[in-house]
mmCIF file of C-alpha atoms in Angstrom:
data_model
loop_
_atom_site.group_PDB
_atom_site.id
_atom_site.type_symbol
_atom_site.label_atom_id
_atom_site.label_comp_id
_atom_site.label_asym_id
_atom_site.label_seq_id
_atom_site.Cartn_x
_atom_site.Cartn_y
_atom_site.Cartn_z
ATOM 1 C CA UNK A 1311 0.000 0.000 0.000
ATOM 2 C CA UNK A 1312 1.089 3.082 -0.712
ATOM 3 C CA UNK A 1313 0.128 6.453 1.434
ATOM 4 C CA UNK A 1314 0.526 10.298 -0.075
ATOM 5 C CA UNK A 1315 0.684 12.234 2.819
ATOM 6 C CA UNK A 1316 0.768 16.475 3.581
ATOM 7 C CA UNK A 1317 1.820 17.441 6.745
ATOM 8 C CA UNK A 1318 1.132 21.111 7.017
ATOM 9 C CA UNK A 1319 1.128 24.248 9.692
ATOM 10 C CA UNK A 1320 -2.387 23.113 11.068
ATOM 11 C CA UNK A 1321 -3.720 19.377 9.747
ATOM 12 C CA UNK A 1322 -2.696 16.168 8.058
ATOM 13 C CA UNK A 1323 -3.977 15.048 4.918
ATOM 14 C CA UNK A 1324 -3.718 11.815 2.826
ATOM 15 C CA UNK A 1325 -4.907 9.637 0.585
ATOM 16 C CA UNK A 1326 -3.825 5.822 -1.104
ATOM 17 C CA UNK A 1327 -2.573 5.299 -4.182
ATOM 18 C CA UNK A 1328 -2.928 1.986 -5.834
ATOM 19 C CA UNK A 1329 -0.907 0.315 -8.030
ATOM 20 C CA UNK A 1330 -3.156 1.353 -11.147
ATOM 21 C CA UNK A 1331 -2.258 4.911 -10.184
ATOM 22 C CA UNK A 1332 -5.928 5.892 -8.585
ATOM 23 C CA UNK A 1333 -6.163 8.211 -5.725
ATOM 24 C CA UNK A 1334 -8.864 7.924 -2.860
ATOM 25 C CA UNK A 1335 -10.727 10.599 -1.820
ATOM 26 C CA UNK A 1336 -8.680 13.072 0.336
ATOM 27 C CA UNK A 1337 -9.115 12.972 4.103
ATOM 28 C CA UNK A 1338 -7.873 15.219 6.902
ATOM 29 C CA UNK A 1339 -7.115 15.386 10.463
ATOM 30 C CA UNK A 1340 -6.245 18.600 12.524
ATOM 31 C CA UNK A 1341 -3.688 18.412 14.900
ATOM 32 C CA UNK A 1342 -5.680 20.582 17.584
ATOM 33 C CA UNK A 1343 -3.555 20.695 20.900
ATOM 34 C CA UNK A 1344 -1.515 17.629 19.869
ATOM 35 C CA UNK A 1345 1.882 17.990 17.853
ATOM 36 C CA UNK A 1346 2.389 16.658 14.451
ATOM 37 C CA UNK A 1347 4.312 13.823 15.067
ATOM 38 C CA UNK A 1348 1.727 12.330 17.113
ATOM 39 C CA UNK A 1349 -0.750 12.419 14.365
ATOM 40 C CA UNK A 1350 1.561 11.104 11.763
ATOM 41 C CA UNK A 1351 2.370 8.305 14.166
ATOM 42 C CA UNK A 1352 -1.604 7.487 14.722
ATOM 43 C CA UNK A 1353 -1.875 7.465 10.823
ATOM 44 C CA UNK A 1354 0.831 4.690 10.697
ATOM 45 C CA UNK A 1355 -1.259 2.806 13.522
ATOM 46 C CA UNK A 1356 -4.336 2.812 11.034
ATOM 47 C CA UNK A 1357 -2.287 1.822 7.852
ATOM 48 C CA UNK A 1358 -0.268 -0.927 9.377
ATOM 49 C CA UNK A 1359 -0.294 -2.459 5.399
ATOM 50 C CA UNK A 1360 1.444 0.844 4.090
ATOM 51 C CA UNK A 1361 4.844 -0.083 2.395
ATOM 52 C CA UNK A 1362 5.859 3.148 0.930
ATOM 53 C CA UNK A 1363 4.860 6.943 1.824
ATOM 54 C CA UNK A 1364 5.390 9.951 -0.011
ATOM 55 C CA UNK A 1365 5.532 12.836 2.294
ATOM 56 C CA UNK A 1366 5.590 16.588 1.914
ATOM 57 C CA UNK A 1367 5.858 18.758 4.773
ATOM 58 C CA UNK A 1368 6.385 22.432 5.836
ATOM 59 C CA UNK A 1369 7.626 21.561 9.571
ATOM 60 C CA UNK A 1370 10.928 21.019 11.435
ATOM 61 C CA UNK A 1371 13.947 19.291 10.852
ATOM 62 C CA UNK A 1372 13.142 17.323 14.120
ATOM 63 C CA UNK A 1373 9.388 15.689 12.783
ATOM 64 C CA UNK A 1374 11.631 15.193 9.429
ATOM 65 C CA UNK A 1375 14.077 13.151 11.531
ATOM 66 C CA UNK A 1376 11.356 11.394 13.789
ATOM 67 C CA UNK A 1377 9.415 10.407 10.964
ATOM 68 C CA UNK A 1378 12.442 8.749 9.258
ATOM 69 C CA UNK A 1379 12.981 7.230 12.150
ATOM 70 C CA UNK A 1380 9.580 5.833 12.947
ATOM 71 C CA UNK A 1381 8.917 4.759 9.345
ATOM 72 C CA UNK A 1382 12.145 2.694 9.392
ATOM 73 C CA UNK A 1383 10.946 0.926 12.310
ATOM 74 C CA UNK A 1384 8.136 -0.250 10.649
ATOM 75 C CA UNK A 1385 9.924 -1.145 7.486
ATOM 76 C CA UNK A 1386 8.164 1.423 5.242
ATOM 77 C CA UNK A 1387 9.923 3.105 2.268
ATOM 78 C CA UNK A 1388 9.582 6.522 3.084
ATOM 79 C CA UNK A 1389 10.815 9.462 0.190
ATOM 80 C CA UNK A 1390 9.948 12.808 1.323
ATOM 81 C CA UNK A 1391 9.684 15.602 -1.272
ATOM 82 C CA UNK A 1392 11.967 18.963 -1.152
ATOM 83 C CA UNK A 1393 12.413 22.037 -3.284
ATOM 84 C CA UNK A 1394 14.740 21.428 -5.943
ATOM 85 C CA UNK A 1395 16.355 23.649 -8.465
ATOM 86 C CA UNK A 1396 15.045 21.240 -11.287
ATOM 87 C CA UNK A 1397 12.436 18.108 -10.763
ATOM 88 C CA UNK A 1398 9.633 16.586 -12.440
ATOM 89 C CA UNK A 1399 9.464 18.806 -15.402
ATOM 90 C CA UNK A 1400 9.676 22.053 -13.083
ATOM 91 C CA UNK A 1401 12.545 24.779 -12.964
ATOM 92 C CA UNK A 1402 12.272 26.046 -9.185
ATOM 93 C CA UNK A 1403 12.084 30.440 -9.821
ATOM 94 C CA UNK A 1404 13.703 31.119 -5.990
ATOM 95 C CA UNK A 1405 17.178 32.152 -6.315
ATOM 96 C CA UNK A 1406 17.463 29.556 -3.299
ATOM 97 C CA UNK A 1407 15.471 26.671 -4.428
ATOM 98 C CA UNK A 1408 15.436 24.758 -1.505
ATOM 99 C CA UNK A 1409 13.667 28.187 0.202
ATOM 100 C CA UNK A 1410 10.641 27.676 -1.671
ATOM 101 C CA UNK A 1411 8.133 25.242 0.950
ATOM 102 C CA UNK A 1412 8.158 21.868 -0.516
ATOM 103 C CA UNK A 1413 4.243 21.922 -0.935
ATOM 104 C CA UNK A 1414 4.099 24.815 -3.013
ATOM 105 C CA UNK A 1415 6.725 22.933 -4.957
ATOM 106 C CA UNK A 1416 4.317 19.989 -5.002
ATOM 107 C CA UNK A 1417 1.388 21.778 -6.174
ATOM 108 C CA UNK A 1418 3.530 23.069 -9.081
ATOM 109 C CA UNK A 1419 3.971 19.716 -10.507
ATOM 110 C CA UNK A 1420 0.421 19.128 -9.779
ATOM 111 C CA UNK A 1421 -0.753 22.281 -11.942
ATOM 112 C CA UNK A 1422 1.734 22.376 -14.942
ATOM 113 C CA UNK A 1423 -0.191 18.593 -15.262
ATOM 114 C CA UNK A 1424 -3.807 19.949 -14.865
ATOM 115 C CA UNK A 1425 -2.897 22.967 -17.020
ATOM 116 C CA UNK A 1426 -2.390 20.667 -20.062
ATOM 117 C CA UNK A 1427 0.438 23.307 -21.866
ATOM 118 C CA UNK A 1428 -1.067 26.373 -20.642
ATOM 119 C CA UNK A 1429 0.605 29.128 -18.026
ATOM 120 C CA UNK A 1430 -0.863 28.657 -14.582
ATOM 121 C CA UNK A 1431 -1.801 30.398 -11.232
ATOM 122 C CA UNK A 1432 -2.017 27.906 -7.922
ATOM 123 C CA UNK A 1433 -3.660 29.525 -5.041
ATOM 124 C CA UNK A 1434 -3.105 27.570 -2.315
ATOM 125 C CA UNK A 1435 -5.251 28.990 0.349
ATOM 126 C CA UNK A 1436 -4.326 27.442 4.009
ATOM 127 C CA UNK A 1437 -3.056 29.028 7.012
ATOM 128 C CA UNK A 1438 -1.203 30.995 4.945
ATOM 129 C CA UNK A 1439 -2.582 32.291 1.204
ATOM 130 C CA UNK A 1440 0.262 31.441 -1.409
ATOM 131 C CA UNK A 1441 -0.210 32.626 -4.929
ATOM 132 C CA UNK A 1442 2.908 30.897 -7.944
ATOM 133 C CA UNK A 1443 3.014 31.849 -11.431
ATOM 134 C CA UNK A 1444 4.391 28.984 -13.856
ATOM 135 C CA UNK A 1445 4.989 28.818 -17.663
ATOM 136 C CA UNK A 1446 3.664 26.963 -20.047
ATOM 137 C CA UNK A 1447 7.095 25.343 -20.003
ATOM 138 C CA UNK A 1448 7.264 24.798 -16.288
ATOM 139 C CA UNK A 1449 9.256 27.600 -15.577
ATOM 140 C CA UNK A 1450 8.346 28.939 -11.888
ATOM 141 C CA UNK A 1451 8.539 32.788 -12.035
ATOM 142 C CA UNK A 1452 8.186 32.861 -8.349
ATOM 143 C CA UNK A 1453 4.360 34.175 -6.378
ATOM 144 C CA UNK A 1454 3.347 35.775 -3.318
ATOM 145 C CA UNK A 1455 2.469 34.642 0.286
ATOM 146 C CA UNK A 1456 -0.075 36.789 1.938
ATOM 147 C CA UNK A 1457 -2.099 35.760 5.542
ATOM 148 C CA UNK A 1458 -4.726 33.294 5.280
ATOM 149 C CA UNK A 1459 -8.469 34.408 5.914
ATOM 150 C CA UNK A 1460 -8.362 33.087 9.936
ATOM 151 C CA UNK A 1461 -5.446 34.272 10.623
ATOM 152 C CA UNK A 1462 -5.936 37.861 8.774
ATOM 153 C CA UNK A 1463 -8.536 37.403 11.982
ATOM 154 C CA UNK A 1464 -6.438 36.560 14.567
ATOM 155 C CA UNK A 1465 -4.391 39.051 13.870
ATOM 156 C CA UNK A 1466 -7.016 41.692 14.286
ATOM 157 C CA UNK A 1467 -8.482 40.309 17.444
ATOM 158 C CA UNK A 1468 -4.986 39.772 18.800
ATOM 159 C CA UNK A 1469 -4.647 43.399 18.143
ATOM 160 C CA UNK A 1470 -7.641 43.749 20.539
ATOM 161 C CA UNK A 1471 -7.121 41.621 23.786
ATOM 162 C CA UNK A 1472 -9.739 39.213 23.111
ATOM 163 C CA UNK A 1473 -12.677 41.903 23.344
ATOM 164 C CA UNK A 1474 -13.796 41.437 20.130
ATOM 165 C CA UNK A 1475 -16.050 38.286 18.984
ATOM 166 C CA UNK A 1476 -15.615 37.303 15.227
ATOM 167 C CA UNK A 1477 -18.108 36.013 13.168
ATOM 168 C CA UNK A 1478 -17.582 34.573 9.629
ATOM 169 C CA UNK A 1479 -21.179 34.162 8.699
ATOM 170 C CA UNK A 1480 -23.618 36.370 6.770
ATOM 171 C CA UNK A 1481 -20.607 38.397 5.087
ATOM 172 C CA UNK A 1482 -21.651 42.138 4.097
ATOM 173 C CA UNK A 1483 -20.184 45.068 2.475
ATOM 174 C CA UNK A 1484 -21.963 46.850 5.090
ATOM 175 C CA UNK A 1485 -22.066 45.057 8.694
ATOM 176 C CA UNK A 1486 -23.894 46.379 11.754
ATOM 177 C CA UNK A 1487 -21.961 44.338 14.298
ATOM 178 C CA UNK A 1488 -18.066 44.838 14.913
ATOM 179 C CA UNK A 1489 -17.537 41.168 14.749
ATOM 180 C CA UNK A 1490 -19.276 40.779 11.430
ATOM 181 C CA UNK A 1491 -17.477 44.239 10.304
ATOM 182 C CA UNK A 1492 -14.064 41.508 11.096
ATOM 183 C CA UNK A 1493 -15.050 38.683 9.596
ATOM 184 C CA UNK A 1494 -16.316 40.148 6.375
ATOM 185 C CA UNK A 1495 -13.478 42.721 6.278
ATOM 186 C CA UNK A 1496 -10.847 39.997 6.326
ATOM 187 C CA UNK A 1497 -13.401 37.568 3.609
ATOM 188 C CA UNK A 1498 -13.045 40.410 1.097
ATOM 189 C CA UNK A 1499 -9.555 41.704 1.671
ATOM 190 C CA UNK A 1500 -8.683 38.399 1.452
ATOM 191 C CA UNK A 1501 -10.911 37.717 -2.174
ATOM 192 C CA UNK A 1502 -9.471 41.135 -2.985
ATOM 193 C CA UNK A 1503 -5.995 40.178 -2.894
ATOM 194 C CA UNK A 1504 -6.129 36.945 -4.548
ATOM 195 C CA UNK A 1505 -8.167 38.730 -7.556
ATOM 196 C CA UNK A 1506 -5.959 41.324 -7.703
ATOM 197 C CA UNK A 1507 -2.726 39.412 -7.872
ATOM 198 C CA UNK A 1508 -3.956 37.219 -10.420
ATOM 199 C CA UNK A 1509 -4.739 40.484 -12.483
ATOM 200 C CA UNK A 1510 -1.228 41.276 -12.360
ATOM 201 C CA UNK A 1511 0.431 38.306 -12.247
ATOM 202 C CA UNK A 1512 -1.640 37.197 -15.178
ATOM 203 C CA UNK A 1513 0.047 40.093 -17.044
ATOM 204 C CA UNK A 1514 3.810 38.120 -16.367
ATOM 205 C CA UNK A 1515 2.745 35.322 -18.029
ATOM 206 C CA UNK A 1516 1.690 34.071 -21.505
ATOM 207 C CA UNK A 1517 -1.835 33.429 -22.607
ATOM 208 C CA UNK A 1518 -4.076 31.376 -21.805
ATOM 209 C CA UNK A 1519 -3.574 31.321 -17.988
ATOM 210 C CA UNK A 1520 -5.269 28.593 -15.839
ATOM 211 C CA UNK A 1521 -6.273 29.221 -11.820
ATOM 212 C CA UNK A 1522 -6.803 26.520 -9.695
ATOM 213 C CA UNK A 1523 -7.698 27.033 -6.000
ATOM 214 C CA UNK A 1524 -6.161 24.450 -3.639
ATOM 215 C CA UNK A 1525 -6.158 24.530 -0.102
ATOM 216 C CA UNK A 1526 -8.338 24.234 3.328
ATOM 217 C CA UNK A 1527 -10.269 27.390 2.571
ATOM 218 C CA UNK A 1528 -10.293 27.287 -1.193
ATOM 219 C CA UNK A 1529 -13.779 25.871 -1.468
ATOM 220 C CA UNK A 1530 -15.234 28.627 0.711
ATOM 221 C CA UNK A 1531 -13.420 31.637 -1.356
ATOM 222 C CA UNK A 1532 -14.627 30.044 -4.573
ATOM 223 C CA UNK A 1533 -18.237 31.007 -3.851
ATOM 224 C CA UNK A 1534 -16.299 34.848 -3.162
ATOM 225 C CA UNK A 1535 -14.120 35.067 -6.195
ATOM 226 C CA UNK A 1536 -14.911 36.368 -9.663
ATOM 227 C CA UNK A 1537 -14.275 34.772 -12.787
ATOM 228 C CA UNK A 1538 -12.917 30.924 -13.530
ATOM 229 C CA UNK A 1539 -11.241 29.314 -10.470
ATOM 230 C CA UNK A 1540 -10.438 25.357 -10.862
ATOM 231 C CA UNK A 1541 -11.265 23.462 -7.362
ATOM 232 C CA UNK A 1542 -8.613 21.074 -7.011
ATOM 233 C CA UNK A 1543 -8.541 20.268 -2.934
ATOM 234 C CA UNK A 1544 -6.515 17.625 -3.354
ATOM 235 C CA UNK A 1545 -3.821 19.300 -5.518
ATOM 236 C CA UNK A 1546 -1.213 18.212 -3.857
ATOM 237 C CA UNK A 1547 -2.133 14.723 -3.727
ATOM 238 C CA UNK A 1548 -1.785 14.881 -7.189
ATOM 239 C CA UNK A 1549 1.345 16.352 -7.288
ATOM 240 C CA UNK A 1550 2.115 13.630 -5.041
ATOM 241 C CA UNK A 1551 1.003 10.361 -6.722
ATOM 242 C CA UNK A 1552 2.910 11.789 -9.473
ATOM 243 C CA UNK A 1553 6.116 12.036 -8.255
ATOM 244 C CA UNK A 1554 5.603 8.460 -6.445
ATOM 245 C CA UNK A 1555 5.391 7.389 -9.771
ATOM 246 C CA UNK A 1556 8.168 8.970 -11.432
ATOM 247 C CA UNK A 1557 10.130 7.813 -8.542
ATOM 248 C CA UNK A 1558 8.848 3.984 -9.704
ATOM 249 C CA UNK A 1559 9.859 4.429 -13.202
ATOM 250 C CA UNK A 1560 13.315 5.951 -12.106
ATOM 251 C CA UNK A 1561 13.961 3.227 -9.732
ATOM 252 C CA UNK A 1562 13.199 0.519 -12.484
#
């Protein structure tokens, strides 16, 4: 069996691959109070079949380690994806390649797949909102990281000593409640932004230009945005099952 898995800031995702290259339906678990480790080690608990995992991450150099560790105990192949200058028909645009997070690198293989020989924009919209432009040719011209939409909140009712309640629902142009005045402020700063990048950043690249929305909260800003936005929550699972199998082919 073979497990794609994402460890990010907030939640763990996966999903299996099987050997005629099909992927199963994303699922998710948020770490909550617990660290990440923990949850990646309950994951191998449930999969005790897994023989190989392909793991992106964004966290320390310590869960790297442990994770080695823990998947060598159990005999499981593990390869864990990084940002590379060159890989998997993408040229890395960061001066330091290996500075660019290793999921945004994912979800560029992902896209210049999807995209089908047209330019791309990947909005990956998680804690964090990250926008990449990429080529036709898979050339990475570099992108943009901006806050997410919760914690464009949290930052606001930081600011405020906890006085403040924040509510997400009903969003309005013009609220009549200081925590719906929050909440829909940071909903269409946020839509703002990503519209307004992909204006300009459309401009850097040639024509015709895909978007595809990716991401815990890209299914919510979808039903915000204007114009054509792919879904694709499970973008880097697909970035994922094909690298596992490029790995495969380059192993042979």
């Amino acid at each position: 069996m073979v497990l794609l898995v994402d460890a990010g800031n907030s939640r763990l995702k996966w999903s299996e691959l099987d050997a005629s290259g099909n992927i199963s339906a994303q699922q998710a678990l948020a770490y909550g109070e617990r660290p990440a480790l923990a949850a990646f080690l309950d994951l191998l608990d449930a999969y005790p079949a897994v023989g190989h995992i392909t793991l992106v991450h964004v966290l320390t150099h310590l869960f790297a380690d442990s994770v080695q560790e823990a998947c060598a105990q159990r005999g499981i192949h593990l390869h864990s994806v990084r940002s590379v200058a060159r890989a998997y028909g993408i040229r890395n645009g960061y001066q330091q390649a290996a500075a660019l997070g290793a999921d945004r690198f994912v979800g560029l293989v992902a896209a210049q797949h999807l995209a089908a020989g047209k330019a791309s924009i990947v909005i990956d919209c998680g804690t964090a909102i990250t926008v990449d432009a990429l080529e036709c040719d898979g050339r990475h011209l570099g992108g943009l990281i901006l806050p997410g939409l919760q914690l464009s909140a949290d930052a606001l009712i930081a600011r405020a000593q906890g006085r403040l309640s924040l509510s997400f629902e009903q969003p309005t142009i013009v609220a009549d409640s200081t925590g719906r005045a929050i909440g829909s402020g940071c909903l269409f700063g946020v839509i703002g932004a990503i519209e307004g990048i992909c204006t300009r950043m459309q401009q850097t690249l040639s024509t015709p230009v895909v978007r595809i929305l990716t991401g815990g909260d890209a299914e919510y800003l979808r039903s915000w945005l204007h114009g054509d936005y792919l879904l694709h929550p499970d973008l880097l699972m697909q970035g994922l099952a094909y690298i596992t199998e490029q790995e495969a082919c380059t192993s042979c």
